[in-house]
PDB file of C-alpha atoms in Angstrom:
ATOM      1  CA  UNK A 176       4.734 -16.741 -10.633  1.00  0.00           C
ATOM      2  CA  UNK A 177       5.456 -16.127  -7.427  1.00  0.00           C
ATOM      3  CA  UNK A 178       4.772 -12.257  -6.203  1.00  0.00           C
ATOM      4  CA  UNK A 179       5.226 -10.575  -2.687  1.00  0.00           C
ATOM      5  CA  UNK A 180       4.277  -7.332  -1.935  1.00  0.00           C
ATOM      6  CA  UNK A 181       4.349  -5.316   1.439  1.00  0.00           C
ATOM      7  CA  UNK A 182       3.067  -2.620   3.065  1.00  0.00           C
ATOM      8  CA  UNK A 183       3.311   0.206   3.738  1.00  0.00           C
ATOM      9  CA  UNK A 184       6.767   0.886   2.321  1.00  0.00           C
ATOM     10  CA  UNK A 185       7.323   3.629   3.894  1.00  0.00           C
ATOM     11  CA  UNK A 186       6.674   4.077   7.574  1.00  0.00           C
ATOM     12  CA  UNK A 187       7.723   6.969  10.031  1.00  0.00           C
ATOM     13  CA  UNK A 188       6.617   6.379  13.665  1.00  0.00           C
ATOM     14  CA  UNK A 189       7.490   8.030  16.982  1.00  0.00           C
ATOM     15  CA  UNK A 190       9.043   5.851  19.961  1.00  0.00           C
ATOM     16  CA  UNK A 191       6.653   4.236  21.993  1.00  0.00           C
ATOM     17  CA  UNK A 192       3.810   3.658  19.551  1.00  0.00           C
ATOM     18  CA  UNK A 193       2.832   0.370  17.645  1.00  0.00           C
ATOM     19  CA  UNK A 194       2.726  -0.688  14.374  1.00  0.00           C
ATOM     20  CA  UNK A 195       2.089  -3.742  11.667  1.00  0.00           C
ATOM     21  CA  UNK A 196       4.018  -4.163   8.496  1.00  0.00           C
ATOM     22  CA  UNK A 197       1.848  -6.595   6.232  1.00  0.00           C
ATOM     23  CA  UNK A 198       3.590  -9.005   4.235  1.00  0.00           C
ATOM     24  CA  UNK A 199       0.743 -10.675   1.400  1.00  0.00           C
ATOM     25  CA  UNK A 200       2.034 -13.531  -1.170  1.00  0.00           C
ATOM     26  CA  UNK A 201       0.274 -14.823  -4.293  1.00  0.00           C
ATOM     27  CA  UNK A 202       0.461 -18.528  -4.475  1.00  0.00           C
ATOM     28  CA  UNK A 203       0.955 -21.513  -1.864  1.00  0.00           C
ATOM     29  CA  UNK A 204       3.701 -21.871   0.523  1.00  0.00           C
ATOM     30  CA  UNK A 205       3.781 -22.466   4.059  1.00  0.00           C
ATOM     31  CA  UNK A 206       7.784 -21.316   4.425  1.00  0.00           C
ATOM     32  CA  UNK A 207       8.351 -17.480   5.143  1.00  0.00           C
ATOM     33  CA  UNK A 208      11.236 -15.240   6.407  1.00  0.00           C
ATOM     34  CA  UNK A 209      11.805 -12.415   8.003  1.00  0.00           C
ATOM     35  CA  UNK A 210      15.086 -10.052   7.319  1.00  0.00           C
ATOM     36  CA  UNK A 211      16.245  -6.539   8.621  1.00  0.00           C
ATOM     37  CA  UNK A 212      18.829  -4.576   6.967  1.00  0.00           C
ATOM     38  CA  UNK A 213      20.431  -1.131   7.971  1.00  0.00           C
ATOM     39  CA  UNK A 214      21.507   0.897   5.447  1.00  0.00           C
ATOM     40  CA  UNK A 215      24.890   0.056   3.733  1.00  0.00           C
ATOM     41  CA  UNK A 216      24.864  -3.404   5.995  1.00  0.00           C
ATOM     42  CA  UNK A 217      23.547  -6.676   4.819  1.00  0.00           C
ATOM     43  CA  UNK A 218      20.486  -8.720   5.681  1.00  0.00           C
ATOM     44  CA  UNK A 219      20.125 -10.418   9.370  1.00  0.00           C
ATOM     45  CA  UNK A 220      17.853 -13.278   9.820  1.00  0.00           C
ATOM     46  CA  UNK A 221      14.725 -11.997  12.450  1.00  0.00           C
ATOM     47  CA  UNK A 222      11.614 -14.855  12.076  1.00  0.00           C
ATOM     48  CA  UNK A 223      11.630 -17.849  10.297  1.00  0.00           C
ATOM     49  CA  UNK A 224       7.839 -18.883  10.233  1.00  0.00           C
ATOM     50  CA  UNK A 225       7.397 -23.016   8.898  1.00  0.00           C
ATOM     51  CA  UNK A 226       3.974 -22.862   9.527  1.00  0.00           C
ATOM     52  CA  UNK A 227      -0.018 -22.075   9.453  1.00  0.00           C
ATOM     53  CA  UNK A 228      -0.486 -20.306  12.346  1.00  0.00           C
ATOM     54  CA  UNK A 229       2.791 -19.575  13.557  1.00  0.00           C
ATOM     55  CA  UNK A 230       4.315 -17.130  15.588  1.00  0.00           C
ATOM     56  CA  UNK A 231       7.774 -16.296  16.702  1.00  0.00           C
ATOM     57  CA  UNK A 232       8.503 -12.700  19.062  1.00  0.00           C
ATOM     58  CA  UNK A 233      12.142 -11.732  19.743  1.00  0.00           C
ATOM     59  CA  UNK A 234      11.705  -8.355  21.763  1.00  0.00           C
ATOM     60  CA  UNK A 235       9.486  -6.043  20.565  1.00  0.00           C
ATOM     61  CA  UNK A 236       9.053  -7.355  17.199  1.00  0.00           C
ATOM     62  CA  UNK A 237       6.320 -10.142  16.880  1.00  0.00           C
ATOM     63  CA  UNK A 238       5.457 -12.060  13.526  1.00  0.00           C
ATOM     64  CA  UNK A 239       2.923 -14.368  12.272  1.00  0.00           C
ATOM     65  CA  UNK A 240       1.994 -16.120   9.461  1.00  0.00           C
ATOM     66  CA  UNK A 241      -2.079 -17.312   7.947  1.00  0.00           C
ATOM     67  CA  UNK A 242      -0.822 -19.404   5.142  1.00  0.00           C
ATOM     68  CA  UNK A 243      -4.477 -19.470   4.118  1.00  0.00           C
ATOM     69  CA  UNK A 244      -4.958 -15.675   4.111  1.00  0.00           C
ATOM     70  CA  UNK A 245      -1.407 -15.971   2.143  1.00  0.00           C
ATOM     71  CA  UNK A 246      -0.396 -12.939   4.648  1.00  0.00           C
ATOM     72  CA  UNK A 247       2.623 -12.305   7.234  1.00  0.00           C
ATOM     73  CA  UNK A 248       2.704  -9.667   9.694  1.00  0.00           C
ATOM     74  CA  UNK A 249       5.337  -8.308  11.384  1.00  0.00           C
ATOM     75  CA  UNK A 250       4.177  -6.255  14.467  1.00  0.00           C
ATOM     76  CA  UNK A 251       6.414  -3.249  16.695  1.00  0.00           C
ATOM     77  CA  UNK A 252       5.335  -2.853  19.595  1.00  0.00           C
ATOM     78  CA  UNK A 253       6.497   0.617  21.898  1.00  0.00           C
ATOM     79  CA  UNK A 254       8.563   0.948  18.804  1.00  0.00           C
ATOM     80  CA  UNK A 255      12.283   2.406  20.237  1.00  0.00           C
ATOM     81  CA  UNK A 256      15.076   4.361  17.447  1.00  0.00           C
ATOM     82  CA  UNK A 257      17.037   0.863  17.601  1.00  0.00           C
ATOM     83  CA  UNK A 258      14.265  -0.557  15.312  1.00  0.00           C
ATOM     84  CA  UNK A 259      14.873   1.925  12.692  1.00  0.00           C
ATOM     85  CA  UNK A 260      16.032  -0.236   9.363  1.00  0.00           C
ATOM     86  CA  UNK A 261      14.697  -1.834   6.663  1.00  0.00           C
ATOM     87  CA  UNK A 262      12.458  -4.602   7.149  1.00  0.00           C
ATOM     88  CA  UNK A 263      11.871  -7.691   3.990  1.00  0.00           C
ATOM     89  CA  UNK A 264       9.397 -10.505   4.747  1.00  0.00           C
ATOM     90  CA  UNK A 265      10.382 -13.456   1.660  1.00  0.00           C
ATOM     91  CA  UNK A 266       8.493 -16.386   0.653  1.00  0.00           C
ATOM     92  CA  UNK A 267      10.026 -19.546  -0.618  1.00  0.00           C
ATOM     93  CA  UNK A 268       8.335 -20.387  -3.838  1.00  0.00           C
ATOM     94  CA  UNK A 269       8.513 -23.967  -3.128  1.00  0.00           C
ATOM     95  CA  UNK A 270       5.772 -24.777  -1.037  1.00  0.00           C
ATOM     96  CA  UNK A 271       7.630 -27.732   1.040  1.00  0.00           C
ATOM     97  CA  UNK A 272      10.492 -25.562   1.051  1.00  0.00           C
ATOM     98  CA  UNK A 273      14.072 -25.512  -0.846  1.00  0.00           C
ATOM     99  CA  UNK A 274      14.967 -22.075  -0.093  1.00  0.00           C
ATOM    100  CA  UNK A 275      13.904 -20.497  -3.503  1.00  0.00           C
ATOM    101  CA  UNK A 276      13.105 -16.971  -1.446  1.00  0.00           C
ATOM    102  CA  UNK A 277      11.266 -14.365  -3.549  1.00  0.00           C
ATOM    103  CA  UNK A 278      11.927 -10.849  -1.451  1.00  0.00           C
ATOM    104  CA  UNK A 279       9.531  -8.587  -1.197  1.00  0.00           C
ATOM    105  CA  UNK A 280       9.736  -4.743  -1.911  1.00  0.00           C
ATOM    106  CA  UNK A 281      11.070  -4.118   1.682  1.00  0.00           C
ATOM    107  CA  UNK A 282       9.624  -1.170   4.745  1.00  0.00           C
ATOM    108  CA  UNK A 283      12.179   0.999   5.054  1.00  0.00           C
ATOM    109  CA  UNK A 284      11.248   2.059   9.019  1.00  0.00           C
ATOM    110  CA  UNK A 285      12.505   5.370  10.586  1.00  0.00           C
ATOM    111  CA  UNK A 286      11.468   6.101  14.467  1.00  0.00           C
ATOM    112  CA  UNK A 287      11.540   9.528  15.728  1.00  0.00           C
ATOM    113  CA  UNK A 288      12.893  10.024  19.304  1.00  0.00           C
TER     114      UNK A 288
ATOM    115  CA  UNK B 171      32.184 -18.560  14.321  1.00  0.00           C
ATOM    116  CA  UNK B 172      33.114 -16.807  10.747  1.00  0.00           C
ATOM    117  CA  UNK B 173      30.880 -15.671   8.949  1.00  0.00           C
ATOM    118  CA  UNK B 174      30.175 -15.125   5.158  1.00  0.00           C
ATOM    119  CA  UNK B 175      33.012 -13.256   3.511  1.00  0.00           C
ATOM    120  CA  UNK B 176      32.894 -11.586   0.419  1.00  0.00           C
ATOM    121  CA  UNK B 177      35.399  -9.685  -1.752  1.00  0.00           C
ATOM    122  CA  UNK B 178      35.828  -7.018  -3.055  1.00  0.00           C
ATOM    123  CA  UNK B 179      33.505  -4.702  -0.983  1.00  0.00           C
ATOM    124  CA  UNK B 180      32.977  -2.148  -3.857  1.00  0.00           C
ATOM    125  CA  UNK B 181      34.094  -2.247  -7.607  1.00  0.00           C
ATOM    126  CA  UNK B 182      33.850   0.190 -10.272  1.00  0.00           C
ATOM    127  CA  UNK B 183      34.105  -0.886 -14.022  1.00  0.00           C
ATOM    128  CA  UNK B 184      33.443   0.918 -17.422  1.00  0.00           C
ATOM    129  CA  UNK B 185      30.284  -1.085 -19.478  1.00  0.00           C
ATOM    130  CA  UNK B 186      31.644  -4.027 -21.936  1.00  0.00           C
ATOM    131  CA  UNK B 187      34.057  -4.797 -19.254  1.00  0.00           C
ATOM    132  CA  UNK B 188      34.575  -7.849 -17.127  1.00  0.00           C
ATOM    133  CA  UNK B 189      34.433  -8.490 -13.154  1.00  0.00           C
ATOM    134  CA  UNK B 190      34.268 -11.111 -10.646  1.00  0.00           C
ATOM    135  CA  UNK B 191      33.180 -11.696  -7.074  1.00  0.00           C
ATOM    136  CA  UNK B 192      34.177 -13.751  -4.810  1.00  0.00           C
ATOM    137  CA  UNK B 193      32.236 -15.510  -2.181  1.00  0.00           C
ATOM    138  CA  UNK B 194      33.420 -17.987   1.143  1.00  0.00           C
ATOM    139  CA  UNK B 195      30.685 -19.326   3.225  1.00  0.00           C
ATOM    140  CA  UNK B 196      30.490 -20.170   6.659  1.00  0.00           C
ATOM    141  CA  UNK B 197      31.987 -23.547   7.393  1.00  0.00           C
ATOM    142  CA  UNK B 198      29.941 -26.666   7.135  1.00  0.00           C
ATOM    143  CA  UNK B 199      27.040 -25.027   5.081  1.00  0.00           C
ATOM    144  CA  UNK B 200      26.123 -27.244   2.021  1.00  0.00           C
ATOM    145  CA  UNK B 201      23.876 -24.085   0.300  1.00  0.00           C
ATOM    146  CA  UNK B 202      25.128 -20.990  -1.392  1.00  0.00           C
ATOM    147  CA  UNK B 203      23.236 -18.548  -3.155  1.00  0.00           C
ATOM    148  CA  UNK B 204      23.818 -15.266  -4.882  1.00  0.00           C
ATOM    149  CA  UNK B 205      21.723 -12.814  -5.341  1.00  0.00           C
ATOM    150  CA  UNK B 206      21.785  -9.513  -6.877  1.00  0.00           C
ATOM    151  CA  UNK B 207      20.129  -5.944  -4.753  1.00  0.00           C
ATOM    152  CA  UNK B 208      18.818  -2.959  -6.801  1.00  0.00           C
ATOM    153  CA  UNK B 209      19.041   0.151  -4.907  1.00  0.00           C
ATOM    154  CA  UNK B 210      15.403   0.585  -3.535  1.00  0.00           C
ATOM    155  CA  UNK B 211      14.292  -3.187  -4.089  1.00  0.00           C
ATOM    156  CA  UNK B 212      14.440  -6.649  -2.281  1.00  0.00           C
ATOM    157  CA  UNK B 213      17.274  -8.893  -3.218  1.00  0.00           C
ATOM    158  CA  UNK B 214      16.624 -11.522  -6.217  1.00  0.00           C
ATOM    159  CA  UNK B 215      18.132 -14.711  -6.480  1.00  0.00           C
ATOM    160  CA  UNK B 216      20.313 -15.359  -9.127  1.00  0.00           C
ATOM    161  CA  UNK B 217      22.050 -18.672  -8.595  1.00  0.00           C
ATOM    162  CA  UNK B 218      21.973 -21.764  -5.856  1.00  0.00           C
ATOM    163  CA  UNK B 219      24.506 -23.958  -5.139  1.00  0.00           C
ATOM    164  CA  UNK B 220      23.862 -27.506  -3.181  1.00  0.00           C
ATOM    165  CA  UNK B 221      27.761 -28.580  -2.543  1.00  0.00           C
ATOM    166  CA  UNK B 222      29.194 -27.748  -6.029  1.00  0.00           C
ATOM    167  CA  UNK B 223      26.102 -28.704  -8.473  1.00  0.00           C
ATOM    168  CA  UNK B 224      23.308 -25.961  -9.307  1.00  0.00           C
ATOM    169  CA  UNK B 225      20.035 -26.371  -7.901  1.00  0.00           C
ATOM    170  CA  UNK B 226      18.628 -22.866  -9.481  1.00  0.00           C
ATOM    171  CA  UNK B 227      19.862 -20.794 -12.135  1.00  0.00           C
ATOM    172  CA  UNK B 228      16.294 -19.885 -13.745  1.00  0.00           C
ATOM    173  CA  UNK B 229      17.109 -16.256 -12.754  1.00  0.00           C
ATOM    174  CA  UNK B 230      20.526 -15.428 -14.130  1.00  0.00           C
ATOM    175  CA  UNK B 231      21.346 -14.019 -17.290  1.00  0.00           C
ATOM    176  CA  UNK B 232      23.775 -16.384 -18.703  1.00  0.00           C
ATOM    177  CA  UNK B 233      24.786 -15.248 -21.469  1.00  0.00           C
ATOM    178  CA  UNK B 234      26.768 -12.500 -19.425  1.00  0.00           C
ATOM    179  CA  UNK B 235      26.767 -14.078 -15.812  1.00  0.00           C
ATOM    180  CA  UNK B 236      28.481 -17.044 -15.122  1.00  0.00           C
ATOM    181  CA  UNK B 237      29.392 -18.928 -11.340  1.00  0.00           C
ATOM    182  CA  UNK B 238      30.967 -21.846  -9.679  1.00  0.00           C
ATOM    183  CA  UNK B 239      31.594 -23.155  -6.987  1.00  0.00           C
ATOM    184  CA  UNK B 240      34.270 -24.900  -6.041  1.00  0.00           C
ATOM    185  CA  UNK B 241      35.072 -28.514  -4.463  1.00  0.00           C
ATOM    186  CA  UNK B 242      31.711 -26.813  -3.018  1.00  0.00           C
ATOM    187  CA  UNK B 243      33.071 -24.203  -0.857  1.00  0.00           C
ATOM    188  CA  UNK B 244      34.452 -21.157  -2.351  1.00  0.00           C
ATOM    189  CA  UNK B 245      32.381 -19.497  -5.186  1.00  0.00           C
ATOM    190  CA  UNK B 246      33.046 -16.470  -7.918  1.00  0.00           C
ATOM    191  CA  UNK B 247      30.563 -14.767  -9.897  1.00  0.00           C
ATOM    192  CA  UNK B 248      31.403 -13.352 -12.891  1.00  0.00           C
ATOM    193  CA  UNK B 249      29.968 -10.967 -15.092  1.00  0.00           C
ATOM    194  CA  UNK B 250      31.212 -10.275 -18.926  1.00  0.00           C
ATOM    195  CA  UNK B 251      30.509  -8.033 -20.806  1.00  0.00           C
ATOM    196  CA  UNK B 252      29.058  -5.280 -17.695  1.00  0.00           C
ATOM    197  CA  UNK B 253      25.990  -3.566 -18.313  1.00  0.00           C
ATOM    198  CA  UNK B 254      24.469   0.164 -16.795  1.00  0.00           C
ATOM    199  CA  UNK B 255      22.043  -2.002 -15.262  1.00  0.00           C
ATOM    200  CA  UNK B 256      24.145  -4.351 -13.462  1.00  0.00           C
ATOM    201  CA  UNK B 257      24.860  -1.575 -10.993  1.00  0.00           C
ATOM    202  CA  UNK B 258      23.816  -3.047  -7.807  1.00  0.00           C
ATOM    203  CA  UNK B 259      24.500  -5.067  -4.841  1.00  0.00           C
ATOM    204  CA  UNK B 260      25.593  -8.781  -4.995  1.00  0.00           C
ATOM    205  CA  UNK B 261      25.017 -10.262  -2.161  1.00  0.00           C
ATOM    206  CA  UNK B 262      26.254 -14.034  -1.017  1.00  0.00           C
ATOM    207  CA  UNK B 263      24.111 -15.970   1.428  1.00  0.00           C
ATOM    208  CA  UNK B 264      25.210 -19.552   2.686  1.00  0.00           C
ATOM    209  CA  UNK B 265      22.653 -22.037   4.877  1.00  0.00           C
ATOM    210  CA  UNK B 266      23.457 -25.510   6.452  1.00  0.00           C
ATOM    211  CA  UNK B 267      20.094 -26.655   5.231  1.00  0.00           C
ATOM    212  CA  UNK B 268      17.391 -26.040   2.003  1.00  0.00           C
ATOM    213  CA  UNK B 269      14.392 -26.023   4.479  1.00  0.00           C
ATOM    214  CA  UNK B 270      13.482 -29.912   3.259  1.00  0.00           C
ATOM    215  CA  UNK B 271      13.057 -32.918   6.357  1.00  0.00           C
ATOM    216  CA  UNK B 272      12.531 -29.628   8.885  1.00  0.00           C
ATOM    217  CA  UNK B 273      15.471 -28.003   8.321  1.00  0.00           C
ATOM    218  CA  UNK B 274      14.875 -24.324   8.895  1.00  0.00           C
ATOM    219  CA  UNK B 275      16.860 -23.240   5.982  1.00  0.00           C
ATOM    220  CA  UNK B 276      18.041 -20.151   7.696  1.00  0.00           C
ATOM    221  CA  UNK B 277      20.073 -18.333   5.147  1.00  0.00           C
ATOM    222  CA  UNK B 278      23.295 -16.365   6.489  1.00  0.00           C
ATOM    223  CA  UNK B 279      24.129 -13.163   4.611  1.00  0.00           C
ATOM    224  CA  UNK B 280      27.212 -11.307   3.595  1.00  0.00           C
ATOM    225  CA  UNK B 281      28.730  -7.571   3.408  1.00  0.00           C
ATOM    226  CA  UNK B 282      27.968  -7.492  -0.361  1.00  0.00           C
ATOM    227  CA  UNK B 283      30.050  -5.921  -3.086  1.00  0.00           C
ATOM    228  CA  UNK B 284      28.719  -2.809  -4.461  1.00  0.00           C
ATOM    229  CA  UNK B 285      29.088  -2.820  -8.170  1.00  0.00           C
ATOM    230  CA  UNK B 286      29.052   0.644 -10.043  1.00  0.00           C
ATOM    231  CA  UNK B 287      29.274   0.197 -13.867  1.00  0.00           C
ATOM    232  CA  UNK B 288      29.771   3.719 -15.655  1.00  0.00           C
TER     233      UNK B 288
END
């Protein structure tokens, strides 16, 4: 069975630092997805990551995926109070893909002015 | 371009009763899933449509949840009889693709409707 767990959960950061959520899955799949949610609001589409070795940046988030290491990271860099949400890496459990996501535990992110 | 709608936004309901969600995708997209949100917890799929046949139901408890979809675009879940711990957030999600051939597989969210069962 399928598990994905992140970390930290938690995470309170000042503006202008950088951080690394880590995203770490138990069994084979090259497929994984990054969402953000703010509270009360739904889940947006941030990364979608098809491969060993890829990486996709879209401002000052960055995220990459080691299908061997079975690990995602999702990187902030100068981290501004627009980033603060909730941020869930999933995997799809089908290794060539069918959108069968299994979420993980989610970051919830705040960022102190 | 429209995107996922779902109704109603929030519903309240005594345990042992019934309710049902509704669910309209965005136009063109072949995929719709439903999943269900815990407060504090990721989402979990419950259900996946492909047109109107099911491609993945492993997850739902059917002998209180039932779905379709139908003439695969519109979809309803339904839950009977409620339980305290179906108090969460279902959530519909529609994609043009699975991910399969390179598709990306993208999957496009909705508002949710935030079920309270007393």
């Amino acid at each position: 069975e399928l598990k994905v767990e992140q970390n930290p959960l938690f995470l309170s950061m000042q503006e202008g630092k950088n951080y690394t959520i880590y995203c770490n899955y138990s069994t084979t799949s090259d497929r994984l997805y990054w969402y953000r949610q703010d509270p009360g609001k739904s889940l947006e589409s941030l990364f979608v990551l098809l491969s060993n070795g890829a990486v996709k940046q879209e401002g000052r988030l960055m995220a990459s995926l080691d299908t061997k290491a079975r690990l995602s990271t999702l990187h902030i860099t100068a981290a501004v109070h627009d980033l603060s949400a909730t941020y869930f890496c999933a995997v799809d459990k089908v290794p060539q893909g069918a959108q069968k996501l299994v979420f993980g535990q989610g970051t919830r992110l705040t960022i102190n002015p | 371009e429209a995107g996922v709608a779902q109704s109603p936004r929030y519903k309240i309901i005594e345990k042992r009763q019934s309710v049902a969600f509704w669910c309209n995708p965005i136009s063109g997209h072949a995929t719709l899933y439903w999943y269900q949100q815990i407060l504090g917890q990721g989402p979990k799929l419950l259900i996946q449509f492909q047109n109107n046949g099911v491609v993945d139901d492993s997850q739902l408890p059917k002998d209180r949840f039932s779905a379709e979809r139908l003439k695969g675009v519109d979809s309803t879940l339904k839950i009977q009889p409620a339980k305290l711990e179906d108090s969460a957030v279902y959530l519909c999600a529609s994609s043009l693709d699975r991910g399969l051939a390179g598709g990306r597989g993208t999957q496009y969210f909705g508002p949710g409707t935030r079920l309270l069962v007393l």
